[in-house]
Coordinates of C-alpha atoms in Angstrom, one line a residue:
Chain A
M653 CA -12.5 -8.8 77.4
T654 CA -12.3 -5.1 76.3
V655 CA -8.6 -5.5 75.7
M656 CA -9.1 -8.4 73.3
N657 CA -11.6 -6.6 71.1
G658 CA -9.5 -3.4 71.2
K659 CA -12.3 -1.0 71.8
N660 CA -11.5 2.3 73.4
T661 CA -13.5 1.7 76.6
P662 CA -12.5 3.2 80.0
M663 CA -11.4 -0.3 81.1
N664 CA -9.2 -0.7 78.1
K665 CA -7.6 2.7 78.8
N666 CA -6.8 1.7 82.4
V667 CA -5.2 -1.5 81.2
L668 CA -3.1 0.5 78.6
Y669 CA -1.7 2.6 81.4
H670 CA -0.6 -0.4 83.4
P671 CA 3.2 -0.2 83.5
L672 CA 3.9 -3.8 82.5
V673 CA 1.4 -3.8 79.6
F674 CA 2.7 -0.4 78.5
L675 CA 6.4 -1.5 78.5
G676 CA 5.7 -4.5 76.4
R677 CA 3.3 -3.1 73.9
H678 CA 4.2 0.3 72.5
P679 CA 7.0 1.6 70.3
E680 CA 7.9 4.4 72.8
S681 CA 8.5 1.8 75.5
R682 CA 11.8 0.9 73.7
W683 CA 13.2 4.2 75.0
I684 CA 12.2 3.5 78.6
I685 CA 13.8 0.0 78.3
G686 CA 16.8 1.5 76.6
W687 CA 17.2 4.2 79.3
L688 CA 16.8 1.7 82.2
L689 CA 19.3 -0.6 80.5
G690 CA 21.7 2.2 79.9
I691 CA 21.5 3.4 83.5
A692 CA 22.0 -0.1 84.8
L693 CA 25.0 -0.7 82.6
L694 CA 26.5 2.6 83.6
G695 CA 25.9 1.9 87.3
F696 CA 27.4 -1.5 87.0
W697 CA 30.5 -0.1 85.2
D698 CA 30.9 2.7 87.7
M699 CA 30.7 0.2 90.5
L700 CA 33.6 -1.7 88.9
F701 CA 35.9 1.2 87.9
L702 CA 34.8 4.5 89.7
N703 CA 36.2 5.2 93.1
R704 CA 33.7 5.0 96.0
P705 CA 33.6 8.7 97.0
A706 CA 33.0 9.7 93.4
L707 CA 30.3 7.1 93.0
A708 CA 28.6 8.3 96.2
L709 CA 28.8 11.9 94.9
L710 CA 27.3 10.8 91.6
M711 CA 24.4 9.1 93.3
E712 CA 23.8 12.1 95.5
A713 CA 23.9 14.4 92.5
C714 CA 21.3 12.1 90.7
V715 CA 19.0 12.2 93.7
H716 CA 19.3 16.0 94.0
S717 CA 18.7 16.6 90.3
L718 CA 15.7 14.2 90.4
I719 CA 14.3 16.0 93.4
I720 CA 14.6 19.4 91.7
A721 CA 13.2 18.2 88.4
T722 CA 10.3 16.3 90.1
G723 CA 9.6 19.2 92.5
S724 CA 9.5 21.8 89.8
V725 CA 7.3 19.7 87.5
I726 CA 4.8 19.1 90.4
L727 CA 4.9 22.8 91.4
A728 CA 4.6 23.9 87.7
G729 CA 1.6 21.5 87.3
A730 CA -0.1 22.8 90.4
S731 CA 0.5 26.5 89.5
G732 CA -0.5 25.9 85.9
W733 CA -3.7 24.3 87.1
L734 CA -4.5 27.2 89.4
L735 CA -3.9 29.7 86.6
A736 CA -6.0 27.7 84.2
M737 CA -8.8 27.5 86.7
G738 CA -8.6 31.2 87.3
H739 CA -8.8 31.7 83.5
Y740 CA -11.9 29.5 83.3
Y741 CA -13.8 30.7 86.3
F742 CA -13.0 34.4 86.0
R743 CA -14.2 34.5 82.4
K744 CA -17.4 36.3 83.3
R745 CA -15.7 38.7 85.8
P746 CA -13.7 41.2 83.7
V747 CA -11.6 42.8 86.4
P748 CA -10.0 39.7 87.9
A749 CA -9.8 38.1 84.5
Q750 CA -7.9 41.1 83.1
M751 CA -5.5 41.2 86.1
L752 CA -4.8 37.5 85.7
N753 CA -4.3 37.8 82.0
G754 CA -2.0 40.7 82.5
L755 CA 0.1 38.7 85.0
V756 CA 0.3 35.8 82.6
A757 CA 1.3 38.1 79.7
L758 CA 4.0 39.6 81.8
L759 CA 5.4 36.2 82.9
R760 CA 5.3 35.1 79.2
S761 CA 7.0 38.2 78.0
V762 CA 10.1 37.8 80.2
P763 CA 12.5 35.2 78.6
Q764 CA 13.1 32.2 80.7
V765 CA 16.8 32.9 81.0
I766 CA 16.2 36.4 82.4
T767 CA 13.9 35.0 85.1
L768 CA 16.5 32.3 85.9
I769 CA 19.4 34.8 86.1
A770 CA 17.4 37.1 88.3
G771 CA 16.3 34.1 90.5
Y772 CA 19.8 32.8 90.9
T773 CA 21.1 36.3 91.6
L774 CA 18.6 36.5 94.4
L775 CA 19.5 33.0 95.7
T776 CA 23.2 33.8 95.8
W777 CA 22.5 37.1 97.4
M778 CA 20.4 35.3 100.1
M779 CA 23.2 32.8 100.6
E780 CA 25.8 35.5 100.9
R781 CA 23.8 37.0 103.8
E782 CA 23.3 33.5 105.3
A783 CA 19.5 33.8 104.9
L784 CA 19.5 30.5 103.2
T785 CA 21.8 27.8 104.4
Q786 CA 19.9 24.5 104.6
P787 CA 20.4 22.2 101.5
A788 CA 16.7 21.3 101.6
G789 CA 15.6 24.9 101.5
L790 CA 18.0 25.5 98.6
L791 CA 16.6 22.5 96.7
A792 CA 13.0 23.7 97.3
L793 CA 13.7 27.2 96.2
T794 CA 15.6 26.0 93.1
A795 CA 12.5 23.9 92.3
V796 CA 10.3 26.9 92.7
L797 CA 12.5 28.9 90.4
Y798 CA 12.3 26.3 87.6
A799 CA 8.5 25.8 88.2
A800 CA 8.1 29.6 87.7
V801 CA 9.5 29.4 84.2
T802 CA 7.6 26.2 83.2
A803 CA 4.2 26.7 84.8
L804 CA 2.8 28.5 81.8
E805 CA 3.2 25.4 79.6
F806 CA 0.9 23.5 81.9
R807 CA -1.6 26.4 82.0
D808 CA -1.7 26.5 78.2
L809 CA -2.2 22.8 78.0
F810 CA -5.1 22.8 80.5
I811 CA -6.8 25.8 78.8
Q812 CA -6.3 24.2 75.4
R813 CA -7.9 21.0 76.5
I814 CA -10.9 22.8 78.1
A815 CA -11.3 24.9 75.0
L816 CA -11.4 21.8 72.8
F817 CA -14.3 20.3 74.8
E818 CA -16.1 23.7 75.0
R819 CA -16.3 23.7 71.2
S820 CA -18.4 20.5 71.4
D821 CA -21.5 20.0 73.5
F822 CA -19.7 18.0 76.1
I823 CA -19.6 20.5 78.9
R824 CA -23.2 21.8 78.4
A825 CA -24.6 18.3 78.1
S826 CA -22.8 17.2 81.3
L827 CA -24.1 20.3 83.1
V828 CA -27.7 19.5 81.9
C829 CA -27.2 16.0 83.2
G830 CA -26.7 17.5 86.7
L831 CA -22.9 17.1 87.0
S832 CA -21.1 19.9 88.7
E833 CA -18.9 22.2 86.6
Y834 CA -15.9 21.6 88.7
R835 CA -16.2 17.8 88.2
V836 CA -16.7 18.1 84.5
I837 CA -13.7 20.3 84.0
N838 CA -11.3 18.6 86.4
R839 CA -12.3 15.0 86.4
D840 CA -13.9 14.4 83.1
I841 CA -11.9 16.7 80.9
L842 CA -8.5 17.3 82.6
W843 CA -8.1 13.8 84.1
H844 CA -10.0 11.2 82.1
N845 CA -9.6 12.8 78.7
S846 CA -6.2 14.5 78.9
K847 CA -4.1 11.8 80.6
A848 CA -2.0 11.2 77.6
H849 CA -1.4 14.9 77.1
L850 CA -0.5 15.3 80.8
I851 CA 2.0 12.4 80.7
N852 CA 3.6 13.8 77.6
K853 CA 3.9 17.3 79.0
T854 CA 5.1 16.1 82.4
I855 CA 7.9 14.1 80.8
S856 CA 9.0 16.7 78.3
L857 CA 9.0 19.4 80.9
G858 CA 11.0 17.1 83.3
G859 CA 13.7 16.9 80.5
A860 CA 13.6 20.6 79.9
V861 CA 14.1 21.3 83.6
L862 CA 17.0 18.9 83.8
F863 CA 18.7 20.6 80.9
L864 CA 18.1 24.1 82.2
Q865 CA 19.3 23.0 85.7
C866 CA 22.5 21.5 84.5
S867 CA 23.2 24.5 82.3
F868 CA 22.7 27.0 85.1
D869 CA 24.8 24.9 87.5
F870 CA 27.5 25.2 84.9
I871 CA 27.0 29.0 84.8
L872 CA 27.1 29.1 88.6
S873 CA 30.5 27.5 88.5
V874 CA 31.7 30.6 86.5
G875 CA 30.3 32.6 89.4
L876 CA 27.4 34.8 90.3
S877 CA 29.1 36.0 93.4
S878 CA 32.6 36.2 94.8
Q879 CA 31.6 34.5 98.0
V880 CA 29.1 31.9 96.7
S881 CA 30.0 29.3 94.1
A882 CA 28.7 26.1 92.8
A883 CA 30.3 24.4 95.8
N884 CA 27.8 26.1 98.1
F885 CA 24.8 24.7 96.3
P886 CA 23.7 21.0 96.8
V887 CA 25.6 18.8 94.3
T888 CA 23.7 18.1 91.1
I889 CA 24.6 16.4 87.8
G890 CA 25.3 19.8 86.3
S891 CA 27.6 20.8 89.2
L892 CA 29.5 17.5 88.9
L893 CA 30.3 18.4 85.3
T894 CA 31.8 21.7 86.3
R895 CA 34.5 20.1 88.5
M896 CA 38.0 20.4 87.2
D897 CA 38.4 16.6 87.0
S898 CA 35.2 16.3 85.0
K899 CA 36.3 18.9 82.5
K900 CA 39.6 17.2 82.1
D901 CA 37.8 13.9 81.5
I902 CA 35.5 15.5 78.8
L903 CA 38.6 17.0 77.3
A904 CA 40.3 13.6 77.2
F905 CA 37.2 12.2 75.4
G906 CA 37.6 14.9 72.7
A907 CA 41.3 14.3 72.4
S908 CA 40.8 10.5 72.1
W909 CA 39.2 11.0 68.6
T910 CA 42.6 11.7 67.2
D911 CA 44.2 8.9 69.3
P912 CA 42.0 5.8 69.2
S913 CA 44.5 3.8 71.2
Y914 CA 43.3 6.0 74.2
W915 CA 39.7 4.7 74.0
P916 CA 40.1 1.8 76.5
R917 CA 41.5 4.2 79.1
L918 CA 38.5 6.4 78.7
L919 CA 36.2 3.7 80.0
T920 CA 38.3 3.1 83.1
D921 CA 40.2 6.3 84.0
H922 CA 37.9 9.1 83.0
L923 CA 34.6 8.0 84.5
Q924 CA 34.3 10.9 86.9
G925 CA 33.5 13.3 84.1
L926 CA 32.1 10.9 81.5
S927 CA 29.5 9.3 83.8
P928 CA 27.5 12.4 84.5
A929 CA 27.8 13.5 80.9
I930 CA 26.6 10.1 79.6
L931 CA 23.8 10.1 82.2
L932 CA 22.6 13.5 81.2
I933 CA 22.8 13.0 77.4
L934 CA 21.2 9.5 77.7
T935 CA 18.4 10.8 79.9
L936 CA 17.6 13.8 77.7
T937 CA 17.7 11.7 74.5
C938 CA 15.5 8.9 75.9
L939 CA 13.0 11.4 77.4
Y940 CA 12.7 13.3 74.2
K941 CA 12.3 10.2 72.0
F942 CA 9.8 8.7 74.4
T943 CA 7.6 11.8 74.3
E944 CA 7.9 12.1 70.5
E945 CA 6.9 8.5 69.8
F946 CA 4.2 8.6 72.4
A947 CA 2.7 11.8 70.8
L948 CA 3.0 10.3 67.3
R949 CA 1.2 7.1 68.3
R950 CA -1.5 8.8 70.3
K951 CA -1.8 11.6 67.6
L952 CA -1.7 14.2 70.3
Chain B
M168 CA -0.2 52.2 60.8
S169 CA -2.7 49.3 60.8
S170 CA -4.7 48.6 64.0
F171 CA -3.1 45.2 64.2
L172 CA 0.4 46.7 64.3
K173 CA -0.7 49.3 66.8
N174 CA -2.2 46.7 69.1
K175 CA 0.9 44.5 69.0
L176 CA 3.2 47.5 69.6
A177 CA 1.1 48.5 72.6
E178 CA 1.0 45.0 73.9
H179 CA 4.7 44.4 73.7
G180 CA 5.6 48.0 74.7
I181 CA 3.5 47.7 77.9
S182 CA 4.9 44.3 78.9
F183 CA 8.4 45.6 78.2
L184 CA 7.9 48.6 80.4
I185 CA 6.3 46.7 83.3
A186 CA 9.1 44.0 83.3
A187 CA 11.7 46.7 83.0
V188 CA 10.3 48.5 86.1
I189 CA 10.1 45.2 88.1
L190 CA 13.6 44.2 87.2
G191 CA 14.7 47.8 87.9
F192 CA 13.3 47.6 91.4
L193 CA 14.9 44.3 92.0
F194 CA 18.3 45.5 91.0
L195 CA 17.9 48.8 92.9
F196 CA 17.1 46.8 96.0
L197 CA 20.1 44.6 95.5
S198 CA 22.4 47.6 94.8
A199 CA 21.1 49.4 97.9
R200 CA 21.6 46.3 100.1
T201 CA 25.1 45.7 98.7
A202 CA 26.1 49.3 99.3
D203 CA 24.8 49.1 102.9
S204 CA 26.7 46.0 103.7
G205 CA 29.9 47.3 102.1
A206 CA 32.0 44.6 103.5
S207 CA 31.6 42.3 100.5
D208 CA 33.9 44.7 98.6
L209 CA 36.9 43.7 100.6
V210 CA 37.1 40.0 100.1
P211 CA 40.5 38.6 101.3
A212 CA 42.5 37.3 98.3
S213 CA 42.8 33.8 99.8
S214 CA 39.0 33.6 100.0
W215 CA 38.3 34.4 96.3
Q216 CA 41.2 32.3 95.1
Q217 CA 39.9 29.4 97.0
T218 CA 36.4 29.8 95.7
A219 CA 37.5 30.0 92.1
G220 CA 40.1 27.3 92.4
D221 CA 37.9 24.3 92.4
T222 CA 35.8 25.3 89.4
S223 CA 38.5 26.3 86.9
V224 CA 40.1 24.2 84.2
T225 CA 40.4 26.5 81.3
G226 CA 39.1 30.0 80.8
H227 CA 37.3 30.1 84.1
S228 CA 40.5 30.9 86.0
E229 CA 41.0 34.0 83.8
L230 CA 38.0 35.5 85.5
F231 CA 39.8 35.4 88.8
R232 CA 43.2 36.8 87.8
I233 CA 42.5 39.9 89.8
S234 CA 40.6 40.3 93.0
P235 CA 37.0 41.5 93.0
A236 CA 38.1 44.7 94.7
E237 CA 40.6 45.4 91.9
E238 CA 38.1 44.4 89.3
R239 CA 35.6 46.9 90.6
L240 CA 38.2 49.7 90.6
R241 CA 39.1 48.8 87.1
F242 CA 35.5 49.1 85.9
S243 CA 34.7 52.0 88.2
T244 CA 32.0 54.0 86.6
T245 CA 32.2 57.2 88.6
G246 CA 33.8 59.1 85.8
A247 CA 31.5 60.0 82.9
G248 CA 34.1 59.2 80.3
D249 CA 34.5 55.6 81.6
A250 CA 30.8 55.1 81.7
W251 CA 30.5 56.3 78.1
S252 CA 33.3 54.0 76.8
R253 CA 31.8 51.1 78.7
L254 CA 28.4 51.9 77.2
I255 CA 29.8 52.0 73.7
S256 CA 31.6 48.7 74.3
L257 CA 28.4 47.2 75.6
A258 CA 26.5 48.4 72.5
G259 CA 29.1 46.7 70.3
M260 CA 28.7 43.5 72.2
F261 CA 25.0 43.7 72.0
L262 CA 25.3 44.2 68.2
K263 CA 27.6 41.2 67.9
F264 CA 25.1 39.1 70.0
T265 CA 22.2 40.2 67.8
V266 CA 24.0 39.2 64.6
I267 CA 25.0 35.8 66.1
F268 CA 21.4 35.3 67.2
L269 CA 19.9 36.1 63.8
V270 CA 22.4 33.9 62.0
V271 CA 21.8 30.9 64.3
L272 CA 18.0 31.6 64.1
A273 CA 18.1 31.4 60.3
A274 CA 20.4 28.3 60.2
N275 CA 18.3 26.6 62.8
H276 CA 15.1 27.3 61.0
Y277 CA 16.5 25.7 57.9
A278 CA 17.8 22.7 59.8
I279 CA 14.6 22.2 61.7
H280 CA 12.4 22.2 58.5
T281 CA 14.8 20.1 56.5
L282 CA 15.2 17.4 59.2
A283 CA 11.5 17.3 59.9
L284 CA 10.8 16.9 56.1
I285 CA 13.4 14.1 55.8
R286 CA 11.8 12.3 58.7
F287 CA 8.3 12.8 57.3
V288 CA 9.3 11.4 53.9
R289 CA 10.8 8.4 55.7
M290 CA 7.6 8.0 57.6
M291 CA 5.5 8.2 54.5
R292 CA 7.7 5.7 52.7
R293 CA 7.1 3.5 55.7
Q294 CA 10.9 3.0 56.1
K295 CA 11.7 1.0 59.2
S296 CA 14.4 1.9 61.6
Y297 CA 17.9 0.7 60.7
I298 CA 18.0 -1.8 63.5
L299 CA 14.7 -3.3 62.3
Q300 CA 15.9 -3.5 58.8
I301 CA 19.0 -5.4 60.0
A302 CA 16.7 -7.7 62.0
D303 CA 14.6 -8.3 58.8
I304 CA 17.6 -9.3 56.7
L305 CA 18.8 -11.6 59.5
S306 CA 15.4 -13.3 59.9
A307 CA 15.1 -13.7 56.1
A308 CA 18.5 -15.3 56.0
I309 CA 17.5 -17.7 58.8
A310 CA 14.1 -18.5 57.3
R311 CA 15.4 -19.0 53.7
P312 CA 19.1 -19.4 53.7
A313 CA 19.2 -20.5 50.0
G314 CA 17.5 -17.3 48.7
I315 CA 20.0 -15.0 50.3
R316 CA 23.5 -14.1 49.0
P317 CA 25.7 -14.0 52.1
T318 CA 28.1 -11.3 50.8
K319 CA 25.2 -9.0 49.7
A320 CA 23.4 -9.5 53.0
A321 CA 26.6 -8.8 55.0
G322 CA 27.3 -5.7 53.0
A323 CA 23.7 -4.5 53.5
I324 CA 24.0 -5.1 57.3
V325 CA 27.3 -3.3 57.5
L326 CA 25.9 -0.3 55.6
L327 CA 22.7 -0.2 57.7
F328 CA 24.8 -0.5 60.9
F329 CA 26.9 2.5 59.9
K330 CA 23.9 4.5 58.9
G331 CA 22.2 3.7 62.3
T332 CA 25.3 4.6 64.2
A333 CA 25.5 7.9 62.4
V334 CA 21.9 8.7 63.3
V335 CA 22.5 7.7 67.0
L336 CA 25.6 9.9 67.1
M337 CA 23.8 12.8 65.5
Y338 CA 21.1 12.6 68.1
L339 CA 23.6 12.3 70.9
I340 CA 25.3 15.4 69.6
F341 CA 22.0 17.2 69.2
F342 CA 21.1 16.5 72.8
S343 CA 24.5 17.3 74.3
P344 CA 24.6 20.5 76.2
A345 CA 26.8 23.0 74.4
Y346 CA 29.5 23.0 77.2
I347 CA 30.0 19.2 76.9
I348 CA 30.6 19.5 73.2
A349 CA 32.8 22.6 73.6
Y350 CA 35.0 21.1 76.3
S351 CA 35.5 17.9 74.3
L352 CA 36.7 20.0 71.3
K353 CA 38.6 22.6 73.3
S354 CA 42.0 21.4 72.2
E355 CA 41.1 21.9 68.5
F356 CA 38.9 25.1 68.4
A357 CA 39.4 28.5 69.9
S358 CA 36.5 29.2 72.1
D359 CA 36.5 32.9 71.3
S360 CA 35.6 32.3 67.7
I361 CA 32.2 33.6 66.6
W362 CA 31.9 30.7 64.1
F363 CA 32.5 28.2 67.0
M364 CA 29.6 29.8 68.9
I365 CA 27.3 29.7 65.9
G366 CA 28.1 26.1 65.3
L367 CA 27.4 25.3 69.0
G368 CA 24.2 27.2 68.9
M369 CA 23.0 25.2 65.9
A370 CA 24.1 21.7 66.9
S371 CA 23.7 21.5 70.6
N372 CA 21.2 21.9 73.5
G373 CA 18.6 19.7 71.7
M374 CA 17.3 22.7 69.8
V375 CA 17.2 21.1 66.3
A376 CA 16.0 17.7 67.5
V377 CA 13.2 19.1 69.7
Y378 CA 11.7 21.5 67.2
S379 CA 12.1 19.3 64.2
G380 CA 10.1 16.8 66.2
K381 CA 7.4 19.4 66.8
F382 CA 7.3 20.4 63.1
L383 CA 7.1 16.7 62.2
H384 CA 3.9 16.5 64.3
Y385 CA 2.4 19.3 62.4
L386 CA 3.4 17.6 59.1
A387 CA 1.9 14.3 60.2
A388 CA -1.3 15.9 61.4
E389 CA -1.8 17.8 58.1
S390 CA -1.2 14.7 56.1
R391 CA -4.2 13.1 57.8
Q392 CA -6.5 16.0 56.9
G393 CA -9.5 15.4 54.7
Y394 CA -8.4 18.0 52.1
I395 CA -5.3 16.0 51.4
E396 CA -7.2 12.8 50.9
T397 CA -9.6 14.7 48.5
A398 CA -6.6 16.1 46.6
R399 CA -5.1 12.6 46.3
V400 CA -8.4 11.4 44.8
N401 CA -8.4 14.3 42.4
G402 CA -5.0 13.3 41.0
L403 CA -2.4 15.3 43.1
R404 CA 0.9 13.4 43.2
Y405 CA 1.2 11.6 46.5
H406 CA 4.0 9.0 46.1
Y407 CA 7.1 9.7 48.2
T408 CA 9.6 7.7 46.1
G409 CA 12.8 9.3 44.7
D410 CA 11.2 9.8 41.2
S411 CA 8.1 11.5 42.5
L412 CA 9.9 13.6 45.2
P413 CA 13.6 14.2 44.6
L414 CA 15.7 14.5 47.7
R415 CA 17.3 17.7 46.6
S416 CA 14.0 19.5 46.7
I417 CA 13.9 18.9 50.5
F418 CA 17.4 20.5 50.9
R419 CA 16.5 23.7 49.0
F420 CA 16.4 26.9 51.1
R421 CA 13.0 27.8 49.6
K422 CA 11.2 24.5 49.8
K423 CA 8.7 23.9 47.0
F424 CA 7.2 20.6 45.9
A425 CA 5.2 21.7 42.8
G426 CA 2.4 19.2 41.9
H427 CA 3.0 17.1 45.0
E428 CA 0.8 16.9 48.1
L429 CA 3.8 17.6 50.3
D430 CA 3.7 21.2 49.0
W431 CA 0.3 21.7 50.6
I432 CA 1.1 19.7 53.7
Y433 CA 4.3 21.8 54.2
K434 CA 2.6 25.1 53.6
H435 CA -0.2 24.3 56.1
A436 CA 2.2 22.8 58.7
R437 CA 4.3 25.9 58.5
F438 CA 1.1 28.0 59.2
Q439 CA 0.2 25.8 62.1
Y440 CA 3.8 26.0 63.5
R441 CA 3.6 29.8 64.0
P442 CA 2.9 29.7 67.8
A443 CA 5.9 27.3 68.3
L444 CA 8.1 29.8 66.5
K445 CA 8.0 32.2 69.4
E446 CA 8.9 29.4 71.8
Q447 CA 11.7 28.3 69.5
T448 CA 13.2 31.8 69.4
A449 CA 12.9 32.2 73.2
F450 CA 14.7 28.9 73.7
L451 CA 17.4 29.8 71.2
L452 CA 18.0 33.0 73.0
T453 CA 18.3 31.1 76.3
S454 CA 20.6 28.6 74.6
L455 CA 23.0 31.3 73.3
I456 CA 23.1 33.0 76.6
I457 CA 24.0 29.8 78.3
I458 CA 26.7 29.1 75.7
E459 CA 28.3 32.5 76.2
M460 CA 28.1 32.3 80.0
A461 CA 29.2 28.7 80.5
L462 CA 32.1 28.9 78.0
N463 CA 33.5 32.2 79.2
I464 CA 33.6 33.6 75.8
H465 CA 35.5 36.8 76.5
G466 CA 34.3 40.1 75.0
H467 CA 30.7 38.8 74.6
L468 CA 27.6 40.4 76.1
C469 CA 26.6 37.5 78.4
Y470 CA 30.1 36.9 79.7
T471 CA 30.3 40.5 80.6
L472 CA 26.9 40.3 82.2
L473 CA 28.1 37.4 84.3
Q474 CA 31.2 39.4 85.4
D475 CA 28.9 42.3 86.3
I476 CA 26.8 40.1 88.5
L477 CA 29.9 38.6 90.0
F478 CA 31.3 42.1 90.9
Q479 CA 27.8 43.4 91.9
R480 CA 27.7 46.2 89.2
Y481 CA 23.9 46.0 89.2
G482 CA 23.5 49.0 87.0
W483 CA 25.3 47.4 84.1
V484 CA 23.6 44.1 84.9
Y485 CA 20.3 45.8 84.5
L486 CA 21.3 47.4 81.2
S487 CA 22.5 44.1 79.7
L488 CA 19.3 42.3 80.8
I489 CA 17.1 45.0 79.4
A490 CA 19.1 44.9 76.1
V491 CA 18.5 41.1 75.8
F492 CA 14.8 41.6 76.8
F493 CA 14.5 44.3 74.1
L494 CA 16.0 42.0 71.5
M495 CA 13.4 39.3 72.5
K496 CA 10.6 41.8 72.3
C497 CA 11.7 42.9 68.8
V498 CA 11.8 39.3 67.6
E499 CA 8.4 38.6 69.1
L500 CA 7.0 41.7 67.4
S501 CA 8.4 40.6 64.0
L502 CA 6.9 37.1 64.6
D503 CA 3.5 38.7 65.4
L504 CA 3.7 40.7 62.2
Y505 CA 4.6 37.6 60.2
D506 CA 1.7 35.9 62.0
G507 CA -0.7 38.7 61.0
Y508 CA 0.5 38.6 57.4
E509 CA 0.0 34.8 57.2
R510 CA -3.4 35.0 58.7
K511 CA -4.4 37.7 56.3
K512 CA -3.2 35.6 53.4
Y513 CA -5.3 32.6 54.4
A514 CA -8.3 34.5 55.9
N515 CA -11.6 33.9 54.1
E516 CA -12.7 37.6 54.1

């Protein structure tokens, strides 16, 4: 009933977040459909023309990249939430508030890349001394590293949302009604009234982590240590691109612009390098266009 | 010196010092542990050749022409003269990196604003995407075949198809990581060229696409404000057609749209965009470092930094990182000053 009359009631909101309704209705859903179709087409093509070991490696790389991206976004969300809660609840206690703000200012002032280089240097140092050998541990620590450089974005979002509602009488009125402050902040503001913002931030940060991860895997292939190389880390989309065959395939793609007769061979003979590259570019483009259209439609 | 400037200098100075001390401790710790272990100096040739072998196709192999032990001896900094010459060489690289950073920053700033304005004008003209325009022509042709001239419709479809393909290609290039673009162009460009790096910094890593999207949001949000609607009622030009808003005005370096609402929308959106500017510069710095490192651009600061990490010369690593951090702090301070200047301009005091 509420969907028919289009009113912005809680029930209507729940229906809008239903995946099937969402996919069929909104302009940004074109990018999800496009991404899924693209992945399906690439997968089908790879099954036909890419050799089995390379295909297995590509799938393993996708899983690892997905684990790192998901893990770091979840960790970043959790640490961002903790920092935002600290900021809110320590407002009236100057000493912990100043300490927390100082820590945040410090984290913000170090460029992402310096944190990542320092983090990867530490990781390779640990691997050299065999303090870190398990792939699961490596994946987890890599996710922590990326979460450390993206957590502040979540913190800023949470603080911004709380501040927006503080400017109105929403919080005070809810407290007068007898609701607990924790419930008002977390359930009513950060969950019920910020879902769209959270979805947008989560997806855009997922894309950012994927990009940074692939770039640093590439750097790792140049070397941060004489004993540890990209080969020692779990395979990811970025590390697949650093392999010699992949680089040759990308080079062949560039060369084919001056020799169009070579194009058909690209689609069959150079998939080892082109598949991860297409996967990465397609994912980044679709994630970005999705968040952009979503934000424009919801006027975020 | 104004109190605003003093506060900002103190804020950035303190954070710079604290981060420098923490990084210093980290690298002192690593240096001490490396010196203790000692064995890592003497890596058998077969070991390092094997490690490097599977990752090299172009310039990467050049890094491993000599063994790590030889490399360390080559850059031994026990002599004061060597240390000074290395320091001067590093200063030169830092200067080169700063110039590239500033050029790419300016070029990116222009590209981001221009692209966002083009997209905003298209949005205000309610122009459909190229694929929807093709669908419209086709559906009109099916609904009223007599009212459509086939050659004209086919020509329009072909033109729209090429325009759409160009836009898709542009986005794919914008979202391609720099190393993918670079390795696909390797046979035609020399990777040690500064211009090549500037081009990559501008066109790759999603920089222009992401931040032009952000700026577009600010433009769209400002266009919905009440003061814009009031100004329209009071006679300010608000049509986005070619006559009312010539396209060349969007491409100007100093963008002014006198007598048009876009002038105010643009000014206010630029004001709102200030916090994102810091984010943009930080991302650009990251992007340029990634390009220099991933592409092995010899004689550049970040490539040298990577070599220093590889050969565990942590003192030089520390110096390079601090230099990059210092550059970032200088840029942040300039942006804060710009922020203060803009706030003062619009403050109702």
